[in-house]
Coordinates of C-alpha atoms in Angstrom, one line a residue:
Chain M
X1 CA 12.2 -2.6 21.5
X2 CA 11.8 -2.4 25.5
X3 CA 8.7 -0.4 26.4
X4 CA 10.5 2.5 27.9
X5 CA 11.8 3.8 24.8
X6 CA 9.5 5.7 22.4
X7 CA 10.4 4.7 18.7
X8 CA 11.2 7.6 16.2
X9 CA 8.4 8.9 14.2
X10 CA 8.2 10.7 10.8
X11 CA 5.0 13.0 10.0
X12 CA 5.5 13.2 6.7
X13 CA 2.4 14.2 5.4
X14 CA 0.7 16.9 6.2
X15 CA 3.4 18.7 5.9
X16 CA 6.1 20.2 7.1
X17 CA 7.6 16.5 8.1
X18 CA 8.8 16.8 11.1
X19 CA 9.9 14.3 14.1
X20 CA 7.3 13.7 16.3
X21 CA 6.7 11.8 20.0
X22 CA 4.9 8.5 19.5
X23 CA 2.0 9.5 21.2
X24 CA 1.5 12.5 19.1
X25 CA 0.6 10.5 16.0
X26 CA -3.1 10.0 16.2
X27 CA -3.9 12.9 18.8
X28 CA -7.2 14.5 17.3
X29 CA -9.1 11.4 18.0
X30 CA -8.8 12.0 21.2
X31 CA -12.0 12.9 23.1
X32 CA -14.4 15.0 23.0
X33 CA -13.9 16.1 19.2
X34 CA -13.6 13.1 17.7
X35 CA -16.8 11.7 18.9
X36 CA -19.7 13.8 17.8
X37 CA -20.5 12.4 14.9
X38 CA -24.1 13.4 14.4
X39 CA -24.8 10.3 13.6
X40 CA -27.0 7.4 15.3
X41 CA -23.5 4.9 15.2
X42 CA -20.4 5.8 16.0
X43 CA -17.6 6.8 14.5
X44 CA -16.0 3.7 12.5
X45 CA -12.4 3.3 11.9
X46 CA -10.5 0.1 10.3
X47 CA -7.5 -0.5 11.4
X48 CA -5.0 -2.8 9.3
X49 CA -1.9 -4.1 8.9
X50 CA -0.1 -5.5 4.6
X51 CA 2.4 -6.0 3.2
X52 CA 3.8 -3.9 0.0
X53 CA 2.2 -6.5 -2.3
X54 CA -1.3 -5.9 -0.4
X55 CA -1.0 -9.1 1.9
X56 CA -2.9 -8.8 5.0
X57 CA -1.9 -12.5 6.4
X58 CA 0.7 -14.6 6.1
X59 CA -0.4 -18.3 6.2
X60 CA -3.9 -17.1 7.6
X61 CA -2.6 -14.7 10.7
X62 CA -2.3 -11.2 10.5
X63 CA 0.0 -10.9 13.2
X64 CA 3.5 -12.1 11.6
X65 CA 3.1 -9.0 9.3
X66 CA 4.0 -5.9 11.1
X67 CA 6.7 -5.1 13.1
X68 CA 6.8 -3.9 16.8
X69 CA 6.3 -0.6 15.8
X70 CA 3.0 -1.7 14.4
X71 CA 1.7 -3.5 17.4
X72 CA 2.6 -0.2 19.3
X73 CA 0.4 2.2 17.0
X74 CA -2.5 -0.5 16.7
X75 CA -2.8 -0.2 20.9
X76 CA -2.2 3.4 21.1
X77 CA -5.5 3.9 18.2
X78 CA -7.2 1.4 20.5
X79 CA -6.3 3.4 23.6
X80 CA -8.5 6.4 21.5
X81 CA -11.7 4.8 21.4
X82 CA -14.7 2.8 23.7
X83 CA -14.3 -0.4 21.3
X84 CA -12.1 -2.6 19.4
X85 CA -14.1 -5.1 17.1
X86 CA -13.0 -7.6 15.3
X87 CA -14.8 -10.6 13.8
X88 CA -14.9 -14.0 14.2
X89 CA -13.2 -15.5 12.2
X90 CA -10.1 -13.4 12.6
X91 CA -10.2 -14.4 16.1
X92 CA -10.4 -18.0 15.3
X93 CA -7.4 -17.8 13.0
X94 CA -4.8 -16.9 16.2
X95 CA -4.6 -15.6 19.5
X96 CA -5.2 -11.8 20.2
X97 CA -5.6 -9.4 23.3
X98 CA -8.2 -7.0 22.2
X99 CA -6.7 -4.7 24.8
X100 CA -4.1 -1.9 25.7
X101 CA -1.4 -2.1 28.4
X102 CA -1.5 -0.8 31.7
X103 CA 0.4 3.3 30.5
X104 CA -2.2 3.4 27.8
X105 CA -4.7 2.2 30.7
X106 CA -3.8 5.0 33.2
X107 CA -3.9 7.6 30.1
X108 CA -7.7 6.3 29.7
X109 CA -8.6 6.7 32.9
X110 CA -7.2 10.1 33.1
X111 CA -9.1 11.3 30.3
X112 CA -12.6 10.2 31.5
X113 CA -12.3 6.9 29.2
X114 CA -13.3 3.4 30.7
X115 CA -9.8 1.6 31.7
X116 CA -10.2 -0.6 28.8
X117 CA -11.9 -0.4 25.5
X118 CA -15.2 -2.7 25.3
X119 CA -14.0 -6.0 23.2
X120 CA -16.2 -6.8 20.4
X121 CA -16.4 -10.0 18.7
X122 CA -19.1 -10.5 15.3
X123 CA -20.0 -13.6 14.7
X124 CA -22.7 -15.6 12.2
X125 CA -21.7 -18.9 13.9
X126 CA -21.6 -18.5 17.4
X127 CA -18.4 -19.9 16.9
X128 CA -16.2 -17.2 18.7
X129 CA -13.0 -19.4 20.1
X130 CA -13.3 -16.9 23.4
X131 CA -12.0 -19.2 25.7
X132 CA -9.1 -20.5 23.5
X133 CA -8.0 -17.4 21.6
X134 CA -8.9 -14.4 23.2
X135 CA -6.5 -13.0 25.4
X136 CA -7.7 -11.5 28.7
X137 CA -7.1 -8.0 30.2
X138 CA -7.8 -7.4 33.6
X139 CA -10.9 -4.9 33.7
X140 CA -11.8 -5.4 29.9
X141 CA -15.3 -6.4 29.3
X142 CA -16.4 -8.9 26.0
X143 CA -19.7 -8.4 24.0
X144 CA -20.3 -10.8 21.6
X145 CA -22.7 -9.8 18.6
X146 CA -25.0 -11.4 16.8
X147 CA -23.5 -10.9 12.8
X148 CA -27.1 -12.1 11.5
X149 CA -28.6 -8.8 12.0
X150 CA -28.5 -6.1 10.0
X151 CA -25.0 -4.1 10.4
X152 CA -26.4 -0.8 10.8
X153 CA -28.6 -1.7 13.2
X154 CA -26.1 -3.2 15.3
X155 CA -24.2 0.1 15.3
X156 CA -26.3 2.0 16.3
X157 CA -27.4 -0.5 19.3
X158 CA -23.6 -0.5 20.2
X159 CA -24.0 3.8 20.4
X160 CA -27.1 3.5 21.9
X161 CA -27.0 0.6 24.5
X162 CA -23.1 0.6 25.4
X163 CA -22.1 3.9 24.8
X164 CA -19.7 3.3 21.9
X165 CA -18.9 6.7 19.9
X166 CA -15.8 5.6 18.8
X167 CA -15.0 2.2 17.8
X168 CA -12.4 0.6 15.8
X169 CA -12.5 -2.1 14.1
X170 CA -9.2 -5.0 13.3
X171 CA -10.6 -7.0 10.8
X172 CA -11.0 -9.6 9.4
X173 CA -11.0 -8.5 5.3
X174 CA -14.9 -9.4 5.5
X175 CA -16.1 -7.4 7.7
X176 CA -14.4 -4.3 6.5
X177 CA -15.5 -5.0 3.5
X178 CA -19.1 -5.3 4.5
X179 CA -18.6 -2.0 6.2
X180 CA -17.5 -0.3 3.7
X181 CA -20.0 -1.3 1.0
X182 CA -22.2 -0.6 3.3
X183 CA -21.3 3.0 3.7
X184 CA -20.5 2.3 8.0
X185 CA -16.4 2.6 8.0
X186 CA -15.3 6.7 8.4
X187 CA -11.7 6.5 8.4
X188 CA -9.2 3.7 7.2
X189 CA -5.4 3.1 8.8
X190 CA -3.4 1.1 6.7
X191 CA 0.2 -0.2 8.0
X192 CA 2.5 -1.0 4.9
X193 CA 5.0 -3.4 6.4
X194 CA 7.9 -3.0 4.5
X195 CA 7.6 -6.5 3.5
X196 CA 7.1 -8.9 -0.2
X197 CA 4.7 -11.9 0.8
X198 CA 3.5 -13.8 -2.1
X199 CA 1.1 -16.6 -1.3
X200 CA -1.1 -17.8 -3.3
X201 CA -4.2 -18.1 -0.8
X202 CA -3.1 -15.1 1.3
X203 CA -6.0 -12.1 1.8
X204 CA -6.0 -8.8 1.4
X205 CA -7.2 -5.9 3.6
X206 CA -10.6 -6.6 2.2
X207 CA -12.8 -9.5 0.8
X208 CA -16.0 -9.2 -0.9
X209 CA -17.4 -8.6 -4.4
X210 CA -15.9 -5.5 -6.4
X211 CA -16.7 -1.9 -4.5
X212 CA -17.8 1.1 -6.5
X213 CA -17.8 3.7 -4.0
X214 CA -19.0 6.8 -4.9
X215 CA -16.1 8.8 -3.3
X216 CA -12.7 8.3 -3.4
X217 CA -10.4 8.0 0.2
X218 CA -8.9 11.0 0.6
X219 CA -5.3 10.9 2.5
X220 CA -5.6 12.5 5.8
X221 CA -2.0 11.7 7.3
X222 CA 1.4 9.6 6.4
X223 CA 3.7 8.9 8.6
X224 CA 7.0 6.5 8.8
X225 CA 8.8 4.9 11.3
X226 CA 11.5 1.8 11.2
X227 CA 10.2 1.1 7.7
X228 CA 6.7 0.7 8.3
X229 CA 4.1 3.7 6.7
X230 CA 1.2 4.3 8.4
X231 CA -1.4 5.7 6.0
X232 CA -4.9 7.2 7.2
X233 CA -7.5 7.8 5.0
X234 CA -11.0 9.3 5.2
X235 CA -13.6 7.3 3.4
X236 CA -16.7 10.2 3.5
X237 CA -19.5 7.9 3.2
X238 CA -22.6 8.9 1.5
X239 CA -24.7 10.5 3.9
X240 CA -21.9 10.9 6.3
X241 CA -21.5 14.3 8.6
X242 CA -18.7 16.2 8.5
X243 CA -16.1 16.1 11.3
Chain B
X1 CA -5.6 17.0 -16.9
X2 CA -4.0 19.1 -20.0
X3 CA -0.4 18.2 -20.6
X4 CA 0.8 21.4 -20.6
X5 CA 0.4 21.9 -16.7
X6 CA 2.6 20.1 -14.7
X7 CA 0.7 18.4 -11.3
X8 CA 1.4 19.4 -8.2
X9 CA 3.8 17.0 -6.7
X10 CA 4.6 16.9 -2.7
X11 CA 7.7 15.6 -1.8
X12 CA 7.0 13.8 1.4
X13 CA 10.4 11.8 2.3
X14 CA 13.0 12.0 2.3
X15 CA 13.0 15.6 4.4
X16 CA 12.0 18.2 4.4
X17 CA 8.7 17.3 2.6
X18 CA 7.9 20.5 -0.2
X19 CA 6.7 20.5 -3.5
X20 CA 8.6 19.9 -6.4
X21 CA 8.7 19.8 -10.1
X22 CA 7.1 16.8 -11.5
X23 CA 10.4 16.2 -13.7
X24 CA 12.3 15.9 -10.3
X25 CA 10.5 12.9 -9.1
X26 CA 13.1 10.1 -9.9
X27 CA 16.0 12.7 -10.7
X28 CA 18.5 10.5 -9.4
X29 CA 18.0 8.4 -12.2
X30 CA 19.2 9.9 -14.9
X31 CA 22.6 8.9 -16.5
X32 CA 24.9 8.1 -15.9
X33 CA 25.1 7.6 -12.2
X34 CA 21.9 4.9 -12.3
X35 CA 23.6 2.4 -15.1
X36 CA 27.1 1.3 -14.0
X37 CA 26.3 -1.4 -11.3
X38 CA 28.9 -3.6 -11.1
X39 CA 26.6 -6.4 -12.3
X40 CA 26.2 -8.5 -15.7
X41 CA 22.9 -7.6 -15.5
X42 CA 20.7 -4.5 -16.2
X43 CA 19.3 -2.8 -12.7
X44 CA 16.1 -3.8 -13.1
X45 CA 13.2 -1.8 -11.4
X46 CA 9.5 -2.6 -11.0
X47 CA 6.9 -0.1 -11.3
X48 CA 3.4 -1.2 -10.4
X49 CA -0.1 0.4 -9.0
X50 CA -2.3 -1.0 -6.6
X51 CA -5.7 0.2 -4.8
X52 CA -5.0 0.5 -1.2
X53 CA -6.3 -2.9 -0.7
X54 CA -3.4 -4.0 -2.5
X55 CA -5.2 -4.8 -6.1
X56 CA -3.1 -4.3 -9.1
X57 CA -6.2 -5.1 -11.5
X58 CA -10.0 -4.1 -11.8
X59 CA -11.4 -6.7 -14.2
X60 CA -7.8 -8.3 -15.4
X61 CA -6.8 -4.6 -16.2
X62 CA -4.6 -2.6 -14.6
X63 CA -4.8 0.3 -16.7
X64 CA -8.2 1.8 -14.8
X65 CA -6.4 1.5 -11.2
X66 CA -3.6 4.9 -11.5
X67 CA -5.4 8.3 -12.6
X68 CA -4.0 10.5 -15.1
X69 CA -0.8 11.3 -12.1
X70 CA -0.2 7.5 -12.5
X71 CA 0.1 7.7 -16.1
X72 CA 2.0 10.9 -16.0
X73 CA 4.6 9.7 -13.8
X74 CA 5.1 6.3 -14.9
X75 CA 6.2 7.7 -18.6
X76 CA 8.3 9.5 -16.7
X77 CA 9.7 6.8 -15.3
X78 CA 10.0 5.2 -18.6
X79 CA 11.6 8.4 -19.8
X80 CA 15.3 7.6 -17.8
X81 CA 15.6 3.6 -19.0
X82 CA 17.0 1.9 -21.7
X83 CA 14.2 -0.8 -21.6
X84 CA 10.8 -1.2 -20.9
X85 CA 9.4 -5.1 -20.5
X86 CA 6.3 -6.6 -19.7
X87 CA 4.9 -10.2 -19.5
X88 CA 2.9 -11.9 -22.3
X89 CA -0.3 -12.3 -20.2
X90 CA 0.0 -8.5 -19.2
X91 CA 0.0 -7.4 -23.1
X92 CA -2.7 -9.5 -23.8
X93 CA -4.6 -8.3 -21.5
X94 CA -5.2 -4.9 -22.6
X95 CA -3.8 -2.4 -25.7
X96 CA -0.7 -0.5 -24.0
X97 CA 2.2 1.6 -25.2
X98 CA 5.5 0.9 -23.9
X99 CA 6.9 4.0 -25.2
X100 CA 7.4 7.9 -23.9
X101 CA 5.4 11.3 -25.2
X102 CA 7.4 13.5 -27.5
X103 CA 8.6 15.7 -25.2
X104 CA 10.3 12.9 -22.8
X105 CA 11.6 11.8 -26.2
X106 CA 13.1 15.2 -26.5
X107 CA 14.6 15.1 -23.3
X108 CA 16.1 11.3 -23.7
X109 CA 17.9 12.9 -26.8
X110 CA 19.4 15.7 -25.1
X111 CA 21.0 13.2 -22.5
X112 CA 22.4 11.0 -25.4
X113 CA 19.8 8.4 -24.8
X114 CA 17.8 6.1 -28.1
X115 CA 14.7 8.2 -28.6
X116 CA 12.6 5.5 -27.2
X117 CA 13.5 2.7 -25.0
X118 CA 13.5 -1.0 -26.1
X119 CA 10.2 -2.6 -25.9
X120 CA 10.7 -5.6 -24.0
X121 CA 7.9 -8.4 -24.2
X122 CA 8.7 -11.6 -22.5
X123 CA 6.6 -15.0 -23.2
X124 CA 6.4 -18.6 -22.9
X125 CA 3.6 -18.9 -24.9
X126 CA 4.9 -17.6 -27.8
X127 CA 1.4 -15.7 -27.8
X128 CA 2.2 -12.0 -27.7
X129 CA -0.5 -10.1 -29.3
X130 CA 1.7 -7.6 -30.1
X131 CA -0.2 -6.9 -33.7
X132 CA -3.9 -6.0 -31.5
X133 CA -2.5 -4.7 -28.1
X134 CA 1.1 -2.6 -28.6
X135 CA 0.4 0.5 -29.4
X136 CA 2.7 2.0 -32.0
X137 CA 5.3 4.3 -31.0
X138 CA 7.8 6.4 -33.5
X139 CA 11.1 5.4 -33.4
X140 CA 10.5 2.3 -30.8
X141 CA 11.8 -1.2 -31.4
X142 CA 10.3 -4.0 -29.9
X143 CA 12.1 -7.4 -28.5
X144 CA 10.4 -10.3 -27.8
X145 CA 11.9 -12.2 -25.5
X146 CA 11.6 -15.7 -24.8
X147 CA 11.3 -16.5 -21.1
X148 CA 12.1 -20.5 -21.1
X149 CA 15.0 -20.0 -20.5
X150 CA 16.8 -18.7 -17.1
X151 CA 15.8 -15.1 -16.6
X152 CA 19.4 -14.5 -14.9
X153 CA 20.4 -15.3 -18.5
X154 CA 18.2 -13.2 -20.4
X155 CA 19.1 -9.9 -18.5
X156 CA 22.0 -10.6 -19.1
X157 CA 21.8 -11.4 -22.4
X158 CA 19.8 -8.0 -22.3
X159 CA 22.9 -6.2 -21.1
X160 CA 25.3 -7.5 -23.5
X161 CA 23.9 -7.5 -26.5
X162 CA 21.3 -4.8 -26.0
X163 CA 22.9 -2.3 -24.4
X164 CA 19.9 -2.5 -21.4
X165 CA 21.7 -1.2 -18.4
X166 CA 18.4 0.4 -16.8
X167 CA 15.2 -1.8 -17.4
X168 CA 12.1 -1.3 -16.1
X169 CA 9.6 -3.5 -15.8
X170 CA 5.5 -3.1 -15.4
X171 CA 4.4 -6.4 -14.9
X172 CA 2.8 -8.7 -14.9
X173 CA 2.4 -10.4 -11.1
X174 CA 4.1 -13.3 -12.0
X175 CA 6.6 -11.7 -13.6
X176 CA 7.5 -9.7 -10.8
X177 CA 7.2 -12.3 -8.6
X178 CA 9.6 -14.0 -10.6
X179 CA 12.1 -11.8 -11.0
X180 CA 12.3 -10.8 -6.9
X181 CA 12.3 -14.4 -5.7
X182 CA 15.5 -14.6 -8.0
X183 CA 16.9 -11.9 -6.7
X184 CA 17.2 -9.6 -9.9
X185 CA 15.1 -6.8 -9.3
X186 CA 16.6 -3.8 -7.4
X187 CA 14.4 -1.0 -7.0
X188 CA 10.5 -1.1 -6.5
X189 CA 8.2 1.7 -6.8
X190 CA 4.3 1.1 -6.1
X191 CA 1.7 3.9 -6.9
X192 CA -0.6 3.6 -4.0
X193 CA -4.1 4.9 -5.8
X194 CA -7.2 6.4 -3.4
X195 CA -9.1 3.3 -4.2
X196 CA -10.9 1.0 -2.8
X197 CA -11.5 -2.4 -5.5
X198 CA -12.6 -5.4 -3.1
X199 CA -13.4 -8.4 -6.3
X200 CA -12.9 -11.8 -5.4
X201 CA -10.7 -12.6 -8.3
X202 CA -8.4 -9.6 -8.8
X203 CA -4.7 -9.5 -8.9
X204 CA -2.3 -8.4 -6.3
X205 CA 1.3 -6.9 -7.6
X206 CA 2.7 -10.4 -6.7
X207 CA 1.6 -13.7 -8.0
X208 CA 3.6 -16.5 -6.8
X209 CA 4.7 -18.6 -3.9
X210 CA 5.3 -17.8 -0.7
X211 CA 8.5 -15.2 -0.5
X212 CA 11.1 -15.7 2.3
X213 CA 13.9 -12.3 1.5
X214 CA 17.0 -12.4 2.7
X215 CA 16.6 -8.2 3.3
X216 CA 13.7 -6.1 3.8
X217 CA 12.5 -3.6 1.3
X218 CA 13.6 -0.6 2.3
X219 CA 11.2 2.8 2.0
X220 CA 13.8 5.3 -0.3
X221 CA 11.1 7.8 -0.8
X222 CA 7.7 8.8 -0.9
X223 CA 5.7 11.5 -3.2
X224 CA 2.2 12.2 -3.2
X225 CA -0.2 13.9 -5.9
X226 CA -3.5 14.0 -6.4
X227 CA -4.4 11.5 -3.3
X228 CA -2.1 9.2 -5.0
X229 CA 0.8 8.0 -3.1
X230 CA 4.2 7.2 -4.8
X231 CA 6.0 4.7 -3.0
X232 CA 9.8 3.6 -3.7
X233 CA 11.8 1.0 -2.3
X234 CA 15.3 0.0 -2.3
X235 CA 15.2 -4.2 -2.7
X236 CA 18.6 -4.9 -1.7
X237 CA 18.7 -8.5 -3.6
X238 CA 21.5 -10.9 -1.8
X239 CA 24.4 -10.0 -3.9
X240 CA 24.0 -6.8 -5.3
X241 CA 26.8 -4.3 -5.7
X242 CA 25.9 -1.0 -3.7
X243 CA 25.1 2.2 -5.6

């Protein structure tokens, strides 16, 4: 689809469904509202993309699993917040931009955002594959973190230090995980490509030991366009303040 | 949730999204416009539930993933076909009913349907447990099934001689895999519970190879109740007479 044509989108839940502009899909997280948390981290949403059999890679790369229209909601969430992490080894597995293009650029700018979201990459290892895998923006600044220390902690240094109220986070299935077990992850997006994968070694959206979380998500939106859903869930953490 | 109050039930697509009477959920399938296909086969639908990280088992279970709105709607489901099948493994793995409450009973009667629909349980194994995990229903035959032989066949085989024009099928993953990557399912509908299950070893709605469709599953419609989400999807298998 060329960039100068905004797809068609479906609210469909809450209701009434309606037809809405592209843009208008994730417009509360726009700032300020969405970014006093009253908390000492920021606000932490996962962002992913599976298939209908709960697939979130095809022969280890997430990418091959949405659809355009997927790619465009992904940078128009990341044009919301000040950063997009994702963890090493996803970034290892194929090449990524952590960025948004130039019209989501501008609409930062214009709303008192940085041009470009900070890029975040979590590592144990060190091992980061910067130089081979992750694809520059002009004006986007990298932070690599240290994975070794305690998660929480490392929020709240990223609220503290760089300014990061918002920040969204692409995976990998581990560190969702360990967010969410660890009570740190606010809202979930989930993309449901309308796709069967199969695989036997393929992941899911998360990978970890079993999760008993002592409150259910709760759907917040739905909405559908060229086959894809695009489901958002709020996690309520324990201890979390409200929105 | 007593069963004399029927759920509230949001009709989300197609639009306009309102809420409906849980009996109008899958209204389209009721006779006789669902059964004549063209085919020598039955149309054969899936019905599964995941977690939204795309687990269809806590434990090797599936039965504690759905809430009682699962449940609910899944008889209901059960209520408009002429068979219901599951795998071996999936029988053995937990005590199930395959049959309908009285009142869907009722209601089969009044549209000139068998009381019950077939019980369907397919094996290799010959191991069925079918003495320590079917639960007894009134007036519900079972069928076991052996699946050495080509599953084309046995649908078939399930048409002719069993009168099975409209079979549904709960599993398990393989057997689902199984029958899509054959081509012979048609319609899929996944109950998207407000879960979160993480477990190293759990069970997507899928086990099997790699898939490669010849057509995208297409979104047909979406209800939502109770958090849970109730997802449908026309499988267009290659060679499948329109409906």
């Amino acid at each position: 689809m060329p960039d100068g044509i905004p797809p068609h989108v479906l609210r469909l839940y809450p209701l009434p469904g309606r037809e809405i502009g592209e843009e208008l899909v994730y417009e509360d997280l726009d700032p300020p509202g969405a970014r006093e948390n009253g908390l000492r981290r920021p606000r932490v949403l996962i962002n992913m993309v599976a298939s209908l059999d709960g697939r979130a890679s095809v022969g280890g790369k997430a990418g091959s699993i949405g659809g355009e229209i997927d790619r465009r909601l992904m940078r128009l969430l990341r044009s919301k917040v000040d950063g997009v992490m994702v963890g090493a080894g996803t970034l290892r597995s194929e090449r990524m931009s952590l960025g948004v293009p130039e019209a989501l650029a501008e609409r930062r700018l214009s709303r008192g955002l940085d041009e470009q979201p900070l890029a975040l990459v979590l590592t144990r290892s060190g091992n980061v594959a910067l130089d081979t895998n992750l694809i520059e923006t002009s004006n986007q600044d990298t932070l690599v973190l240290n994975g070794a220390v305690n998660l929480a902690t490392a929020l709240e240094r990223l609220k503290e230090h760089h300014g990061i109220e918002l920040l969204l986070v692409e995976g990998g299935p581990s560190l969702n995980h360990a967010l969410i077990r660890s009570g740190l992850a606010d809202d979930l997006f989930v993309t449901l490509a309308p796709k069967l994968v199969g695989g036997a070694r393929s992941l899911t959206i998360l990978q970890g030991p079993e999760l008993a979380l002592e409150n259910p998500p709760e759907p917040v939106s739905v909405h559908l366009s060229e086959g894809h859903l695009f489901l958002r869930y709020a996690l309520h953490p324990p201890g979390r303040a409200g929105l």
